[in-house]
Amino acid sequence: MHAYEKIRAEMLHRITRQIWPAGGNLPHEEQLAAEFGVARGTIRRAMADLVQQGIIVRRRKAGSKVASRIAHSSTLTIPIVRHEIIDSGADYGYELLSAEKGGNALDKTGHFKGAPLFHICCLHLSDGRPYQFEDRLINLDAVPDAAETNFDNKSPNEWLVEKVPYSAVGTVLRAEAADSTQARHLKIRKGYPLFVIERQTHLDILPVTLVKMSHPADLFSITTQTGVFD
Amino acid sequence: MHAYEKIRAEMLHRITRQIWPAGGNLPHEEQLAAEFGVARGTIRRAMADLVQQGIIVRRRKAGSKVASRIAHSSTLTIPIVRHEIIDSGADYGYELLSAEKGGNALDKTGHFKGAPLFHICCLHLSDGRPYQFEDRLINLDAVPDAAETNFDNKSPNEWLVEKVPYSAVGTVLRAEAADSTQARHLKIRKGYPLFVIERQTHLDILPVTLVKMSHPADLFSITTQTGVFD
DNA sequence: AGGGCTAATATGTCTATACATAATCGTCAT
DNA sequence: ATGACGATTATGTATAGACATATTAGCCCT
């Protein structure tokens, strides 16, 4: 175990046990360096992870303090659906439902500002049961290759991840009731709860793709763990 | 703009534009340091954020490479519900529904291993409309003060965050259909989609609290942004 | 009091160097 | 081939010092 890890663990201990109470100031880097008998850089290294997690807050001249309300923040990872299914031990199945080229008529949100679009709907299955309904718009200005691509056997999700660079991603998570289209494809009744992930991807300012992924509530959840250093 | 920020932006540019293709190796720290005319430490500083985001992967001796499948990971923050409502510009309302002390009979999951428990149900309202139904178990061995506390006016959520240290948090996000209890309190019909957050908090290995927070699907979503450095 | 300037100060950036460590790669013996 | 072993090497950790910069805190002036 490295020095900075021991120090980080000790600092976390002092915070969780309220030896350093929430909202209170910590000693300066120099003082801590002296206390632990290390260089200032090592103290900074130890604190870096705690800052990253929002456990301590640092400001020039004002000093470092324990966050008064430690945010319950955690990193969530949304995997490629095929890997998710295979990793769970199930068989993965894929089905293309529709692939239709069209203009801005498809762009109901105005997100793509009149660019030529490719609209694809497909289904991902886990052990033969519908797992995710994917409804995607691709900006053909940003991804001209997509127009020539056949998504019969490969999902646009994976194709894009492999082929297309992006620089920014926005994600929305929410629940909603299945409409008739979603219900038909996911083989559930209309109104059944869905876990929906919407994601839009940009390359600099150019919108690349907008996707809505719907899952039957009973098949899908997202789990995260945080805050364990050992 | 600091040197490491410029370098990080340039590296990200090379990755998103596939000058450094996914899965490919990038130059050594020494080479990059020479190219950018900085010390090795500055290159490491620039790379640190990219590693943190999972954009590059580094291994001793093997070198650094662009992640072959960049995970769509992002940091999600779950705020205290009162702040969330107030920040949205709405009026916050709180209502205690029940507060009942009891033994391990309440612990259906076996999570608390027979510890004495406090079971609290309450409601958070946004502009008078039910926004979150909170169903919580508190371990009185971990938080004896809770037994003496009156949650008539203050939600256990906030009380705990202020008073009780914790060291690890597990969170599950999912959708589900409202059961009759949830429907009654949230004033929606049974079967209506809910966005549910379940969270369990530990202090070291001691379970502190287990909470299920249910929101009507139309009122709640989680939004994240990632990958923009500028 | 209140407003504005200055000095003090804790954190942030950067450099340069040394050594530690994990993994790979080639070599050699089997 | 195959496996063991040791050299090589890129990243990881730690140190010490210099300077930059944001903010506070104190001071002076009105």
PDB file of C-alpha atoms in Angstrom, chain A residues 2 12-13 15-18 22 52 60 68-80 83 161-178 189 191-196 199-201 203-204 217-218 220-229, chain B residues 2 12-13 15-18 22 52 60 68-80 83 161-178 189 191-196 199-201 203-204 217-218 220-229:
ATOM      1  CA  HIS A   2       1.441   3.304  -1.028  1.00  0.00           C
ATOM      2  CA  LEU A  12     -11.485   9.381   4.891  1.00  0.00           C
ATOM      3  CA  HIS A  13     -11.587   7.722   8.300  1.00  0.00           C
ATOM      4  CA  ILE A  15     -14.130  12.414   7.855  1.00  0.00           C
ATOM      5  CA  THR A  16     -16.525   9.491   8.221  1.00  0.00           C
ATOM      6  CA  ARG A  17     -15.936   9.397  11.962  1.00  0.00           C
ATOM      7  CA  GLN A  18     -16.382  13.143  12.127  1.00  0.00           C
ATOM      8  CA  ALA A  22     -18.667  18.074   7.751  1.00  0.00           C
ATOM      9  CA  GLN A  52     -12.871  13.975  -7.271  1.00  0.00           C
ATOM     10  CA  ARG A  60      -7.198  28.873  -2.915  1.00  0.00           C
ATOM     11  CA  SER A  68     -20.961  20.196   4.035  1.00  0.00           C
ATOM     12  CA  ARG A  69     -23.351  18.076   2.013  1.00  0.00           C
ATOM     13  CA  ILE A  70     -21.472  15.247   0.449  1.00  0.00           C
ATOM     14  CA  ALA A  71     -23.187  14.662  -2.865  1.00  0.00           C
ATOM     15  CA  HIS A  72     -24.397  11.159  -3.403  1.00  0.00           C
ATOM     16  CA  SER A  73     -22.669  11.079  -6.720  1.00  0.00           C
ATOM     17  CA  SER A  74     -21.527   8.008  -8.490  1.00  0.00           C
ATOM     18  CA  THR A  75     -20.275   7.031 -11.866  1.00  0.00           C
ATOM     19  CA  LEU A  76     -22.749   5.165 -13.970  1.00  0.00           C
ATOM     20  CA  THR A  77     -21.663   3.244 -16.987  1.00  0.00           C
ATOM     21  CA  ILE A  78     -24.051   2.425 -19.789  1.00  0.00           C
ATOM     22  CA  PRO A  79     -22.635  -0.539 -21.678  1.00  0.00           C
ATOM     23  CA  ILE A  80     -23.295  -1.684 -25.190  1.00  0.00           C
ATOM     24  CA  HIS A  83     -22.227  -7.006 -24.081  1.00  0.00           C
ATOM     25  CA  VAL A 161     -19.372   3.210 -31.418  1.00  0.00           C
ATOM     26  CA  GLU A 162     -16.797   1.549 -33.619  1.00  0.00           C
ATOM     27  CA  LYS A 163     -16.802   3.912 -36.520  1.00  0.00           C
ATOM     28  CA  VAL A 164     -17.741   7.357 -35.377  1.00  0.00           C
ATOM     29  CA  PRO A 165     -15.793   9.635 -33.111  1.00  0.00           C
ATOM     30  CA  TYR A 166     -17.626  11.885 -30.696  1.00  0.00           C
ATOM     31  CA  SER A 167     -16.627  14.418 -28.159  1.00  0.00           C
ATOM     32  CA  ALA A 168     -19.672  15.012 -25.977  1.00  0.00           C
ATOM     33  CA  VAL A 169     -22.576  12.932 -24.769  1.00  0.00           C
ATOM     34  CA  GLY A 170     -25.745  13.923 -22.993  1.00  0.00           C
ATOM     35  CA  THR A 171     -27.857  11.286 -21.291  1.00  0.00           C
ATOM     36  CA  VAL A 172     -31.328  11.365 -19.789  1.00  0.00           C
ATOM     37  CA  LEU A 173     -32.711   8.544 -17.657  1.00  0.00           C
ATOM     38  CA  ARG A 174     -36.402   8.292 -16.950  1.00  0.00           C
ATOM     39  CA  ALA A 175     -39.379   6.003 -16.643  1.00  0.00           C
ATOM     40  CA  GLU A 176     -42.370   6.096 -18.924  1.00  0.00           C
ATOM     41  CA  ALA A 177     -45.442   4.124 -19.898  1.00  0.00           C
ATOM     42  CA  ALA A 178     -45.135   2.025 -23.047  1.00  0.00           C
ATOM     43  CA  ARG A 189     -49.061  -4.422 -22.673  1.00  0.00           C
ATOM     44  CA  GLY A 191     -48.919   1.368 -20.396  1.00  0.00           C
ATOM     45  CA  TYR A 192     -46.396  -1.062 -18.910  1.00  0.00           C
ATOM     46  CA  PRO A 193     -43.503   0.773 -17.203  1.00  0.00           C
ATOM     47  CA  LEU A 194     -40.345   1.241 -19.230  1.00  0.00           C
ATOM     48  CA  PHE A 195     -36.887   2.310 -18.207  1.00  0.00           C
ATOM     49  CA  VAL A 196     -35.813   4.739 -20.902  1.00  0.00           C
ATOM     50  CA  ARG A 199     -28.694   9.835 -25.434  1.00  0.00           C
ATOM     51  CA  GLN A 200     -27.437  12.435 -27.832  1.00  0.00           C
ATOM     52  CA  THR A 201     -23.934  12.476 -29.165  1.00  0.00           C
ATOM     53  CA  LEU A 203     -18.714  15.815 -32.453  1.00  0.00           C
ATOM     54  CA  ASP A 204     -17.786  19.298 -31.327  1.00  0.00           C
ATOM     55  CA  ALA A 217     -38.990  -2.277 -16.233  1.00  0.00           C
ATOM     56  CA  ASP A 218     -38.727  -5.798 -14.894  1.00  0.00           C
ATOM     57  CA  PHE A 220     -33.554  -3.585 -16.500  1.00  0.00           C
ATOM     58  CA  SER A 221     -31.848  -1.665 -13.729  1.00  0.00           C
ATOM     59  CA  ILE A 222     -28.684   0.316 -13.196  1.00  0.00           C
ATOM     60  CA  THR A 223     -26.469  -0.295 -10.193  1.00  0.00           C
ATOM     61  CA  THR A 224     -23.625   1.782  -8.838  1.00  0.00           C
ATOM     62  CA  GLN A 225     -21.270   1.550  -5.895  1.00  0.00           C
ATOM     63  CA  THR A 226     -19.294   4.388  -4.417  1.00  0.00           C
ATOM     64  CA  GLY A 227     -17.076   5.507  -1.693  1.00  0.00           C
ATOM     65  CA  VAL A 228     -15.136   2.398  -0.797  1.00  0.00           C
ATOM     66  CA  PHE A 229     -11.412   2.903  -0.558  1.00  0.00           C
TER      67      PHE A 229
ATOM     68  CA  HIS B   2      -2.830  25.935 -18.345  1.00  0.00           C
ATOM     69  CA  LEU B  12      -8.749  14.492 -26.855  1.00  0.00           C
ATOM     70  CA  HIS B  13      -8.865  16.082 -30.274  1.00  0.00           C
ATOM     71  CA  ILE B  15      -8.618  10.745 -30.166  1.00  0.00           C
ATOM     72  CA  THR B  16     -12.007  12.034 -31.299  1.00  0.00           C
ATOM     73  CA  ARG B  17     -10.635  12.678 -34.797  1.00  0.00           C
ATOM     74  CA  GLN B  18      -9.050   9.249 -34.812  1.00  0.00           C
ATOM     75  CA  ALA B  22      -9.426   3.561 -30.773  1.00  0.00           C
ATOM     76  CA  GLN B  52     -10.460   8.988 -15.081  1.00  0.00           C
ATOM     77  CA  ARG B  60       2.972  -0.447 -16.872  1.00  0.00           C
ATOM     78  CA  SER B  68     -11.118   0.321 -27.584  1.00  0.00           C
ATOM     79  CA  ARG B  69     -14.665   0.714 -26.363  1.00  0.00           C
ATOM     80  CA  ILE B  70     -14.996   3.992 -24.613  1.00  0.00           C
ATOM     81  CA  ALA B  71     -17.600   3.422 -21.926  1.00  0.00           C
ATOM     82  CA  HIS B  72     -20.453   5.855 -21.935  1.00  0.00           C
ATOM     83  CA  SER B  73     -19.862   6.613 -18.321  1.00  0.00           C
ATOM     84  CA  SER B  74     -20.919   9.696 -16.548  1.00  0.00           C
ATOM     85  CA  THR B  75     -21.222  10.948 -13.052  1.00  0.00           C
ATOM     86  CA  LEU B  76     -24.715  11.133 -11.742  1.00  0.00           C
ATOM     87  CA  THR B  77     -25.548  13.106  -8.671  1.00  0.00           C
ATOM     88  CA  ILE B  78     -28.627  12.384  -6.614  1.00  0.00           C
ATOM     89  CA  PRO B  79     -29.468  15.522  -4.697  1.00  0.00           C
ATOM     90  CA  ILE B  80     -31.460  15.922  -1.522  1.00  0.00           C
ATOM     91  CA  HIS B  83     -33.036  21.103  -2.731  1.00  0.00           C
ATOM     92  CA  VAL B 161     -27.212  13.328   5.761  1.00  0.00           C
ATOM     93  CA  GLU B 162     -26.469  15.935   8.409  1.00  0.00           C
ATOM     94  CA  LYS B 163     -25.980  13.686  11.375  1.00  0.00           C
ATOM     95  CA  VAL B 164     -24.692  10.354  10.257  1.00  0.00           C
ATOM     96  CA  PRO B 165     -21.381   9.583   8.687  1.00  0.00           C
ATOM     97  CA  TYR B 166     -21.138   6.881   6.083  1.00  0.00           C
ATOM     98  CA  SER B 167     -18.374   5.377   4.078  1.00  0.00           C
ATOM     99  CA  ALA B 168     -20.039   3.462   1.246  1.00  0.00           C
ATOM    100  CA  VAL B 169     -23.199   3.836  -0.770  1.00  0.00           C
ATOM    101  CA  GLY B 170     -24.874   1.471  -3.187  1.00  0.00           C
ATOM    102  CA  THR B 171     -27.555   2.754  -5.532  1.00  0.00           C
ATOM    103  CA  VAL B 172     -29.994   1.026  -7.832  1.00  0.00           C
ATOM    104  CA  LEU B 173     -32.061   2.850 -10.431  1.00  0.00           C
ATOM    105  CA  ARG B 174     -35.042   1.231 -12.023  1.00  0.00           C
ATOM    106  CA  ALA B 175     -38.607   1.651 -13.204  1.00  0.00           C
ATOM    107  CA  GLU B 176     -41.582  -0.118 -11.737  1.00  0.00           C
ATOM    108  CA  ALA B 177     -45.346  -0.070 -11.668  1.00  0.00           C
ATOM    109  CA  ALA B 178     -46.952   1.660  -8.704  1.00  0.00           C
ATOM    110  CA  ARG B 189     -53.398   5.164 -10.460  1.00  0.00           C
ATOM    111  CA  GLY B 191     -49.760   0.461 -12.248  1.00  0.00           C
ATOM    112  CA  TYR B 192     -48.580   3.929 -13.235  1.00  0.00           C
ATOM    113  CA  PRO B 193     -44.834   3.973 -14.042  1.00  0.00           C
ATOM    114  CA  LEU B 194     -42.490   5.055 -11.282  1.00  0.00           C
ATOM    115  CA  PHE B 195     -38.844   5.989 -11.345  1.00  0.00           C
ATOM    116  CA  VAL B 196     -37.363   4.280  -8.309  1.00  0.00           C
ATOM    117  CA  ARG B 199     -30.008   3.268  -1.817  1.00  0.00           C
ATOM    118  CA  GLN B 200     -28.213   1.541   0.983  1.00  0.00           C
ATOM    119  CA  THR B 201     -25.637   3.244   3.133  1.00  0.00           C
ATOM    120  CA  LEU B 203     -20.445   2.860   7.809  1.00  0.00           C
ATOM    121  CA  ASP B 204     -17.631   0.427   7.223  1.00  0.00           C
ATOM    122  CA  ALA B 217     -42.472   8.978 -14.096  1.00  0.00           C
ATOM    123  CA  ASP B 218     -43.728  12.228 -15.583  1.00  0.00           C
ATOM    124  CA  PHE B 220     -38.728  12.870 -12.609  1.00  0.00           C
ATOM    125  CA  SER B 221     -35.670  12.305 -14.732  1.00  0.00           C
ATOM    126  CA  ILE B 222     -31.926  12.272 -14.339  1.00  0.00           C
ATOM    127  CA  THR B 223     -29.688  14.151 -16.738  1.00  0.00           C
ATOM    128  CA  THR B 224     -25.956  13.915 -17.195  1.00  0.00           C
ATOM    129  CA  GLN B 225     -23.405  15.522 -19.480  1.00  0.00           C
ATOM    130  CA  THR B 226     -19.967  14.196 -20.209  1.00  0.00           C
ATOM    131  CA  GLY B 227     -16.914  14.557 -22.245  1.00  0.00           C
ATOM    132  CA  VAL B 228     -16.718  18.273 -22.803  1.00  0.00           C
ATOM    133  CA  PHE B 229     -13.389  19.798 -21.961  1.00  0.00           C
TER     134      PHE B 229
END
